[in-house]
Amino acid sequence: EFRRVLFRSCGMGNFSDHLHDRELVVGIDVDENCVARWKERFQNRQHYTGFVLNAESPEFIELKKYQLDTVVCLNVLEHIEDHGLVLKQMWEVLPKGGRVVLIVPAFEALYGEIDRRLGHHRRYTKRLLSTLSRTAGFQVRRLRYMNVTGFFGWWANAKIFKRAEQSENQIAFFDSYIVPIQSALERLIPPPLGQSILAILEKT
């Protein structure tokens, strides 16, 4: 079980909030406003620390001093042009047995205007993500699709309706009614495709 966690692109802290029982949570982001709000939100949690840092910068390696065992990177890698460098940097800060938890958008065929506006350089295949991870020095411990319903929704928005932005009503409906049922089913039966890929990597 991971105890000392780095949250890459911590944002406002919605996901970091779930890690309150860990020994240490480090949050970094390139957005100063996000980091300020993150630190304010968790100011009463002494084991939370956050600061502005770019994962592509040489200073990222200095995070080794925190003796991290896990890096969490959710829907971030697609925004980074040199994603191979960032994975290598993550490998450098982790000890042997350390893990990276990744979620990235799946299937280049789904790439559309929404992706461009969100600043996505790419979407991923399992093969691409596996090759990228192994090149950085990781062993791939888990690689699976997730959010099968979102796959068809994203495809329709990108290829049929040619939408340039996500619908807030669609997102609200999906989160309220689809996610709870779909998540339970996908834990039992891994889907053959999905809007995203979940990967767990290990430094061996």
PDB file of C-alpha atoms in Angstrom:
ATOM      1  CA  GLU A   1       0.000   0.000   0.000  1.00  0.00           C
ATOM      2  CA  PHE A   2       1.402   3.374  -0.951  1.00  0.00           C
ATOM      3  CA  ARG A   3       2.146   5.743   1.941  1.00  0.00           C
ATOM      4  CA  ARG A   4       4.211   8.640   0.551  1.00  0.00           C
ATOM      5  CA  VAL A   5       2.528  10.049  -2.525  1.00  0.00           C
ATOM      6  CA  LEU A   6       3.368  12.681  -5.102  1.00  0.00           C
ATOM      7  CA  PHE A   7       0.355  14.104  -6.906  1.00  0.00           C
ATOM      8  CA  ARG A   8       1.503  15.444 -10.270  1.00  0.00           C
ATOM      9  CA  SER A   9      -0.779  18.324 -11.371  1.00  0.00           C
ATOM     10  CA  CYS A  10      -2.652  18.415  -8.093  1.00  0.00           C
ATOM     11  CA  GLY A  11      -5.218  20.975  -9.308  1.00  0.00           C
ATOM     12  CA  MET A  12      -7.688  22.085  -6.645  1.00  0.00           C
ATOM     13  CA  GLY A  13      -7.183  18.932  -4.596  1.00  0.00           C
ATOM     14  CA  ASN A  14     -10.347  16.944  -5.329  1.00  0.00           C
ATOM     15  CA  PHE A  15      -8.404  13.703  -5.751  1.00  0.00           C
ATOM     16  CA  SER A  16      -5.767  14.552  -3.156  1.00  0.00           C
ATOM     17  CA  ASP A  17      -8.518  14.827  -0.552  1.00  0.00           C
ATOM     18  CA  HIS A  18      -8.993  11.051  -0.707  1.00  0.00           C
ATOM     19  CA  LEU A  19      -5.406  10.479   0.457  1.00  0.00           C
ATOM     20  CA  HIS A  20      -5.887  11.962   3.929  1.00  0.00           C
ATOM     21  CA  ASP A  21      -4.841   8.726   5.652  1.00  0.00           C
ATOM     22  CA  ARG A  22      -1.409   8.600   3.980  1.00  0.00           C
ATOM     23  CA  GLU A  23       1.884   9.371   5.665  1.00  0.00           C
ATOM     24  CA  LEU A  24       2.795  12.169   3.221  1.00  0.00           C
ATOM     25  CA  VAL A  25       1.067  13.832   0.270  1.00  0.00           C
ATOM     26  CA  VAL A  26       3.058  16.174  -1.991  1.00  0.00           C
ATOM     27  CA  GLY A  27       1.116  18.178  -4.564  1.00  0.00           C
ATOM     28  CA  ILE A  28       2.754  19.970  -7.484  1.00  0.00           C
ATOM     29  CA  ASP A  29       1.323  21.964 -10.365  1.00  0.00           C
ATOM     30  CA  VAL A  30       2.501  24.567 -12.877  1.00  0.00           C
ATOM     31  CA  ASP A  31      -0.478  26.804 -12.058  1.00  0.00           C
ATOM     32  CA  GLU A  32       0.285  29.108  -9.131  1.00  0.00           C
ATOM     33  CA  ASN A  33      -3.407  29.719  -8.406  1.00  0.00           C
ATOM     34  CA  CYS A  34      -4.116  25.986  -8.217  1.00  0.00           C
ATOM     35  CA  VAL A  35      -1.248  25.417  -5.805  1.00  0.00           C
ATOM     36  CA  ALA A  36      -2.333  28.359  -3.634  1.00  0.00           C
ATOM     37  CA  ARG A  37      -5.876  26.996  -3.389  1.00  0.00           C
ATOM     38  CA  TRP A  38      -4.561  23.463  -2.811  1.00  0.00           C
ATOM     39  CA  LYS A  39      -2.395  24.633   0.081  1.00  0.00           C
ATOM     40  CA  GLU A  40      -5.252  26.658   1.548  1.00  0.00           C
ATOM     41  CA  ARG A  41      -7.616  23.702   1.342  1.00  0.00           C
ATOM     42  CA  PHE A  42      -5.211  21.414   3.198  1.00  0.00           C
ATOM     43  CA  GLN A  43      -3.628  23.932   5.544  1.00  0.00           C
ATOM     44  CA  ASN A  44      -4.771  21.934   8.570  1.00  0.00           C
ATOM     45  CA  ARG A  45      -3.189  18.707   7.327  1.00  0.00           C
ATOM     46  CA  GLN A  46       0.436  18.810   8.413  1.00  0.00           C
ATOM     47  CA  HIS A  47       1.364  15.854   6.211  1.00  0.00           C
ATOM     48  CA  TYR A  48       0.285  17.716   3.038  1.00  0.00           C
ATOM     49  CA  THR A  49       2.750  19.985   1.238  1.00  0.00           C
ATOM     50  CA  GLY A  50       2.413  21.657  -2.156  1.00  0.00           C
ATOM     51  CA  PHE A  51       4.366  23.945  -4.435  1.00  0.00           C
ATOM     52  CA  VAL A  52       4.730  25.158  -8.010  1.00  0.00           C
ATOM     53  CA  LEU A  53       6.928  22.847 -10.053  1.00  0.00           C
ATOM     54  CA  ASN A  54       7.128  21.673 -13.656  1.00  0.00           C
ATOM     55  CA  ALA A  55       7.703  17.922 -13.948  1.00  0.00           C
ATOM     56  CA  GLU A  56       9.884  18.559 -17.008  1.00  0.00           C
ATOM     57  CA  SER A  57      12.345  20.749 -15.082  1.00  0.00           C
ATOM     58  CA  PRO A  58      15.646  19.419 -13.637  1.00  0.00           C
ATOM     59  CA  GLU A  59      14.456  20.484 -10.167  1.00  0.00           C
ATOM     60  CA  PHE A  60      11.883  17.693 -10.265  1.00  0.00           C
ATOM     61  CA  ILE A  61      14.628  15.206  -9.345  1.00  0.00           C
ATOM     62  CA  GLU A  62      15.019  16.971  -5.991  1.00  0.00           C
ATOM     63  CA  LEU A  63      11.718  15.382  -4.928  1.00  0.00           C
ATOM     64  CA  LYS A  64      13.759  12.292  -4.048  1.00  0.00           C
ATOM     65  CA  LYS A  65      14.313  13.897  -0.644  1.00  0.00           C
ATOM     66  CA  TYR A  66      10.674  13.141   0.236  1.00  0.00           C
ATOM     67  CA  GLN A  67      11.295   9.384  -0.071  1.00  0.00           C
ATOM     68  CA  LEU A  68       8.200   8.919  -2.190  1.00  0.00           C
ATOM     69  CA  ASP A  69       6.841   5.491  -3.017  1.00  0.00           C
ATOM     70  CA  THR A  70       4.081   6.498  -5.465  1.00  0.00           C
ATOM     71  CA  VAL A  71       3.474   9.090  -8.173  1.00  0.00           C
ATOM     72  CA  VAL A  72      -0.141   9.730  -9.196  1.00  0.00           C
ATOM     73  CA  CYS A  73      -0.611  11.341 -12.619  1.00  0.00           C
ATOM     74  CA  LEU A  74      -4.229  11.509 -13.773  1.00  0.00           C
ATOM     75  CA  ASN A  75      -5.087  12.932 -17.201  1.00  0.00           C
ATOM     76  CA  VAL A  76      -1.843  14.887 -17.376  1.00  0.00           C
ATOM     77  CA  LEU A  77       0.616  13.034 -19.629  1.00  0.00           C
ATOM     78  CA  GLU A  78      -1.342  13.887 -22.775  1.00  0.00           C
ATOM     79  CA  HIS A  79      -0.751  17.611 -22.109  1.00  0.00           C
ATOM     80  CA  ILE A  80       3.046  17.211 -22.139  1.00  0.00           C
ATOM     81  CA  GLU A  81       4.927  17.240 -25.425  1.00  0.00           C
ATOM     82  CA  ASP A  82       7.951  15.310 -24.132  1.00  0.00           C
ATOM     83  CA  HIS A  83       6.021  12.670 -22.203  1.00  0.00           C
ATOM     84  CA  GLY A  84       8.963  10.280 -22.320  1.00  0.00           C
ATOM     85  CA  LEU A  85      11.113  12.743 -20.367  1.00  0.00           C
ATOM     86  CA  VAL A  86       8.448  13.154 -17.691  1.00  0.00           C
ATOM     87  CA  LEU A  87       8.131   9.394 -17.185  1.00  0.00           C
ATOM     88  CA  LYS A  88      11.910   9.134 -16.917  1.00  0.00           C
ATOM     89  CA  GLN A  89      11.899  11.910 -14.313  1.00  0.00           C
ATOM     90  CA  MET A  90       9.283   9.967 -12.332  1.00  0.00           C
ATOM     91  CA  TRP A  91      11.490   6.871 -12.540  1.00  0.00           C
ATOM     92  CA  GLU A  92      14.409   8.882 -11.159  1.00  0.00           C
ATOM     93  CA  VAL A  93      12.584  10.121  -8.029  1.00  0.00           C
ATOM     94  CA  LEU A  94      11.187   6.709  -7.060  1.00  0.00           C
ATOM     95  CA  PRO A  95      12.989   3.943  -5.159  1.00  0.00           C
ATOM     96  CA  LYS A  96      13.041   0.339  -6.315  1.00  0.00           C
ATOM     97  CA  GLY A  97       9.494  -0.965  -5.993  1.00  0.00           C
ATOM     98  CA  GLY A  98       8.025   2.536  -6.375  1.00  0.00           C
ATOM     99  CA  ARG A  99       4.921   2.890  -8.505  1.00  0.00           C
ATOM    100  CA  VAL A 100       3.298   5.296 -10.919  1.00  0.00           C
ATOM    101  CA  VAL A 101      -0.486   5.405 -11.307  1.00  0.00           C
ATOM    102  CA  LEU A 102      -1.501   6.836 -14.679  1.00  0.00           C
ATOM    103  CA  ILE A 103      -4.764   7.631 -16.391  1.00  0.00           C
ATOM    104  CA  VAL A 104      -4.533   8.832 -19.998  1.00  0.00           C
ATOM    105  CA  PRO A 105      -7.092   9.276 -22.803  1.00  0.00           C
ATOM    106  CA  ALA A 106      -7.377   6.254 -25.082  1.00  0.00           C
ATOM    107  CA  PHE A 107      -7.559   5.743 -28.859  1.00  0.00           C
ATOM    108  CA  GLU A 108      -6.077   8.250 -31.282  1.00  0.00           C
ATOM    109  CA  ALA A 109      -9.148   7.703 -33.469  1.00  0.00           C
ATOM    110  CA  LEU A 110     -11.197   9.606 -30.861  1.00  0.00           C
ATOM    111  CA  TYR A 111      -8.994  12.705 -31.137  1.00  0.00           C
ATOM    112  CA  GLY A 112     -11.036  15.764 -32.040  1.00  0.00           C
ATOM    113  CA  GLU A 113     -11.539  19.460 -31.484  1.00  0.00           C
ATOM    114  CA  ILE A 114     -12.298  18.968 -27.789  1.00  0.00           C
ATOM    115  CA  ASP A 115      -8.871  17.352 -27.360  1.00  0.00           C
ATOM    116  CA  ARG A 116      -7.181  20.203 -29.197  1.00  0.00           C
ATOM    117  CA  ARG A 117      -8.904  22.812 -27.055  1.00  0.00           C
ATOM    118  CA  LEU A 118      -7.991  20.935 -23.890  1.00  0.00           C
ATOM    119  CA  GLY A 119      -4.336  21.046 -24.948  1.00  0.00           C
ATOM    120  CA  HIS A 120      -3.968  17.317 -25.639  1.00  0.00           C
ATOM    121  CA  HIS A 121      -0.964  16.451 -27.782  1.00  0.00           C
ATOM    122  CA  ARG A 122      -2.244  12.924 -28.272  1.00  0.00           C
ATOM    123  CA  ARG A 123      -4.449  10.058 -27.155  1.00  0.00           C
ATOM    124  CA  TYR A 124      -2.905   6.678 -26.316  1.00  0.00           C
ATOM    125  CA  THR A 125      -3.009   3.045 -27.285  1.00  0.00           C
ATOM    126  CA  LYS A 126      -1.995   0.311 -24.859  1.00  0.00           C
ATOM    127  CA  ARG A 127       1.001  -0.426 -27.075  1.00  0.00           C
ATOM    128  CA  LEU A 128       2.205   3.186 -27.093  1.00  0.00           C
ATOM    129  CA  LEU A 129       1.846   3.562 -23.331  1.00  0.00           C
ATOM    130  CA  SER A 130       3.521   0.213 -22.664  1.00  0.00           C
ATOM    131  CA  THR A 131       6.480   1.023 -24.943  1.00  0.00           C
ATOM    132  CA  LEU A 132       6.850   4.490 -23.450  1.00  0.00           C
ATOM    133  CA  SER A 133       6.813   3.108 -19.910  1.00  0.00           C
ATOM    134  CA  ARG A 134       9.338   0.352 -20.593  1.00  0.00           C
ATOM    135  CA  THR A 135      11.656   2.811 -22.334  1.00  0.00           C
ATOM    136  CA  ALA A 136      11.595   4.953 -19.171  1.00  0.00           C
ATOM    137  CA  GLY A 137      12.612   1.895 -17.138  1.00  0.00           C
ATOM    138  CA  PHE A 138       9.292   0.737 -15.681  1.00  0.00           C
ATOM    139  CA  GLN A 139       7.623  -2.646 -15.662  1.00  0.00           C
ATOM    140  CA  VAL A 140       3.927  -2.484 -16.548  1.00  0.00           C
ATOM    141  CA  ARG A 141       1.957  -4.146 -13.755  1.00  0.00           C
ATOM    142  CA  ARG A 142      -1.543  -3.242 -14.937  1.00  0.00           C
ATOM    143  CA  LEU A 143      -2.867  -1.854 -18.193  1.00  0.00           C
ATOM    144  CA  ARG A 144      -6.603  -1.719 -18.803  1.00  0.00           C
ATOM    145  CA  TYR A 145      -9.278   0.341 -20.477  1.00  0.00           C
ATOM    146  CA  MET A 146     -11.872   2.162 -18.413  1.00  0.00           C
ATOM    147  CA  ASN A 147     -15.095   4.083 -19.078  1.00  0.00           C
ATOM    148  CA  VAL A 148     -16.590   2.170 -21.991  1.00  0.00           C
ATOM    149  CA  THR A 149     -19.660   4.441 -22.111  1.00  0.00           C
ATOM    150  CA  GLY A 150     -17.415   7.490 -22.340  1.00  0.00           C
ATOM    151  CA  PHE A 151     -15.720   5.938 -25.375  1.00  0.00           C
ATOM    152  CA  PHE A 152     -18.935   6.112 -27.401  1.00  0.00           C
ATOM    153  CA  GLY A 153     -19.859   9.526 -26.040  1.00  0.00           C
ATOM    154  CA  TRP A 154     -16.475  10.990 -26.918  1.00  0.00           C
ATOM    155  CA  TRP A 155     -16.599   9.378 -30.371  1.00  0.00           C
ATOM    156  CA  ALA A 156     -20.043  10.872 -31.037  1.00  0.00           C
ATOM    157  CA  ASN A 157     -18.968  14.332 -29.878  1.00  0.00           C
ATOM    158  CA  ALA A 158     -15.736  14.262 -31.888  1.00  0.00           C
ATOM    159  CA  LYS A 159     -16.784  12.515 -35.085  1.00  0.00           C
ATOM    160  CA  ILE A 160     -20.534  12.988 -35.481  1.00  0.00           C
ATOM    161  CA  PHE A 161     -21.482  16.225 -33.739  1.00  0.00           C
ATOM    162  CA  LYS A 162     -18.036  17.821 -34.263  1.00  0.00           C
ATOM    163  CA  ARG A 163     -18.304  19.528 -30.898  1.00  0.00           C
ATOM    164  CA  ALA A 164     -15.557  21.899 -29.782  1.00  0.00           C
ATOM    165  CA  GLU A 165     -16.270  21.640 -26.063  1.00  0.00           C
ATOM    166  CA  GLN A 166     -17.811  19.274 -23.565  1.00  0.00           C
ATOM    167  CA  SER A 167     -21.419  19.666 -22.509  1.00  0.00           C
ATOM    168  CA  GLU A 168     -21.817  20.400 -18.795  1.00  0.00           C
ATOM    169  CA  ASN A 169     -25.222  18.710 -18.860  1.00  0.00           C
ATOM    170  CA  GLN A 170     -23.713  15.592 -20.406  1.00  0.00           C
ATOM    171  CA  ILE A 171     -20.976  15.510 -17.767  1.00  0.00           C
ATOM    172  CA  ALA A 172     -23.425  16.022 -14.896  1.00  0.00           C
ATOM    173  CA  PHE A 173     -25.755  13.274 -16.160  1.00  0.00           C
ATOM    174  CA  PHE A 174     -22.861  10.880 -16.742  1.00  0.00           C
ATOM    175  CA  ASP A 175     -21.311  11.475 -13.308  1.00  0.00           C
ATOM    176  CA  SER A 176     -24.634  11.119 -11.503  1.00  0.00           C
ATOM    177  CA  TYR A 177     -26.225   8.174 -13.266  1.00  0.00           C
ATOM    178  CA  ILE A 178     -23.657   6.276 -15.350  1.00  0.00           C
ATOM    179  CA  VAL A 179     -20.421   6.336 -13.358  1.00  0.00           C
ATOM    180  CA  PRO A 180     -21.669   4.488 -10.225  1.00  0.00           C
ATOM    181  CA  ILE A 181     -23.087   1.560 -12.179  1.00  0.00           C
ATOM    182  CA  GLN A 182     -20.354   1.440 -14.792  1.00  0.00           C
ATOM    183  CA  SER A 183     -17.541   1.559 -12.212  1.00  0.00           C
ATOM    184  CA  ALA A 184     -19.002  -1.407 -10.343  1.00  0.00           C
ATOM    185  CA  LEU A 185     -19.341  -3.431 -13.540  1.00  0.00           C
ATOM    186  CA  GLU A 186     -15.866  -2.588 -14.825  1.00  0.00           C
ATOM    187  CA  ARG A 187     -14.319  -3.742 -11.549  1.00  0.00           C
ATOM    188  CA  LEU A 188     -15.852  -7.160 -12.232  1.00  0.00           C
ATOM    189  CA  ILE A 189     -15.383  -7.310 -15.999  1.00  0.00           C
ATOM    190  CA  PRO A 190     -12.554  -5.312 -17.638  1.00  0.00           C
ATOM    191  CA  PRO A 191     -13.986  -3.626 -20.750  1.00  0.00           C
ATOM    192  CA  PRO A 192     -12.496  -4.347 -24.203  1.00  0.00           C
ATOM    193  CA  LEU A 193     -12.252  -0.613 -24.913  1.00  0.00           C
ATOM    194  CA  GLY A 194     -12.766   2.665 -23.112  1.00  0.00           C
ATOM    195  CA  GLN A 195     -12.369   6.419 -23.113  1.00  0.00           C
ATOM    196  CA  SER A 196      -9.261   6.121 -20.936  1.00  0.00           C
ATOM    197  CA  ILE A 197      -6.421   3.763 -20.039  1.00  0.00           C
ATOM    198  CA  LEU A 198      -5.428   3.009 -16.455  1.00  0.00           C
ATOM    199  CA  ALA A 199      -1.800   1.969 -16.000  1.00  0.00           C
ATOM    200  CA  ILE A 200       0.167   0.960 -12.915  1.00  0.00           C
ATOM    201  CA  LEU A 201       3.913   0.986 -13.442  1.00  0.00           C
ATOM    202  CA  GLU A 202       6.655  -0.266 -11.131  1.00  0.00           C
ATOM    203  CA  LYS A 203      10.340   0.555 -10.860  1.00  0.00           C
ATOM    204  CA  THR A 204      12.183  -2.757 -10.573  1.00  0.00           C
TER     205      THR A 204
END
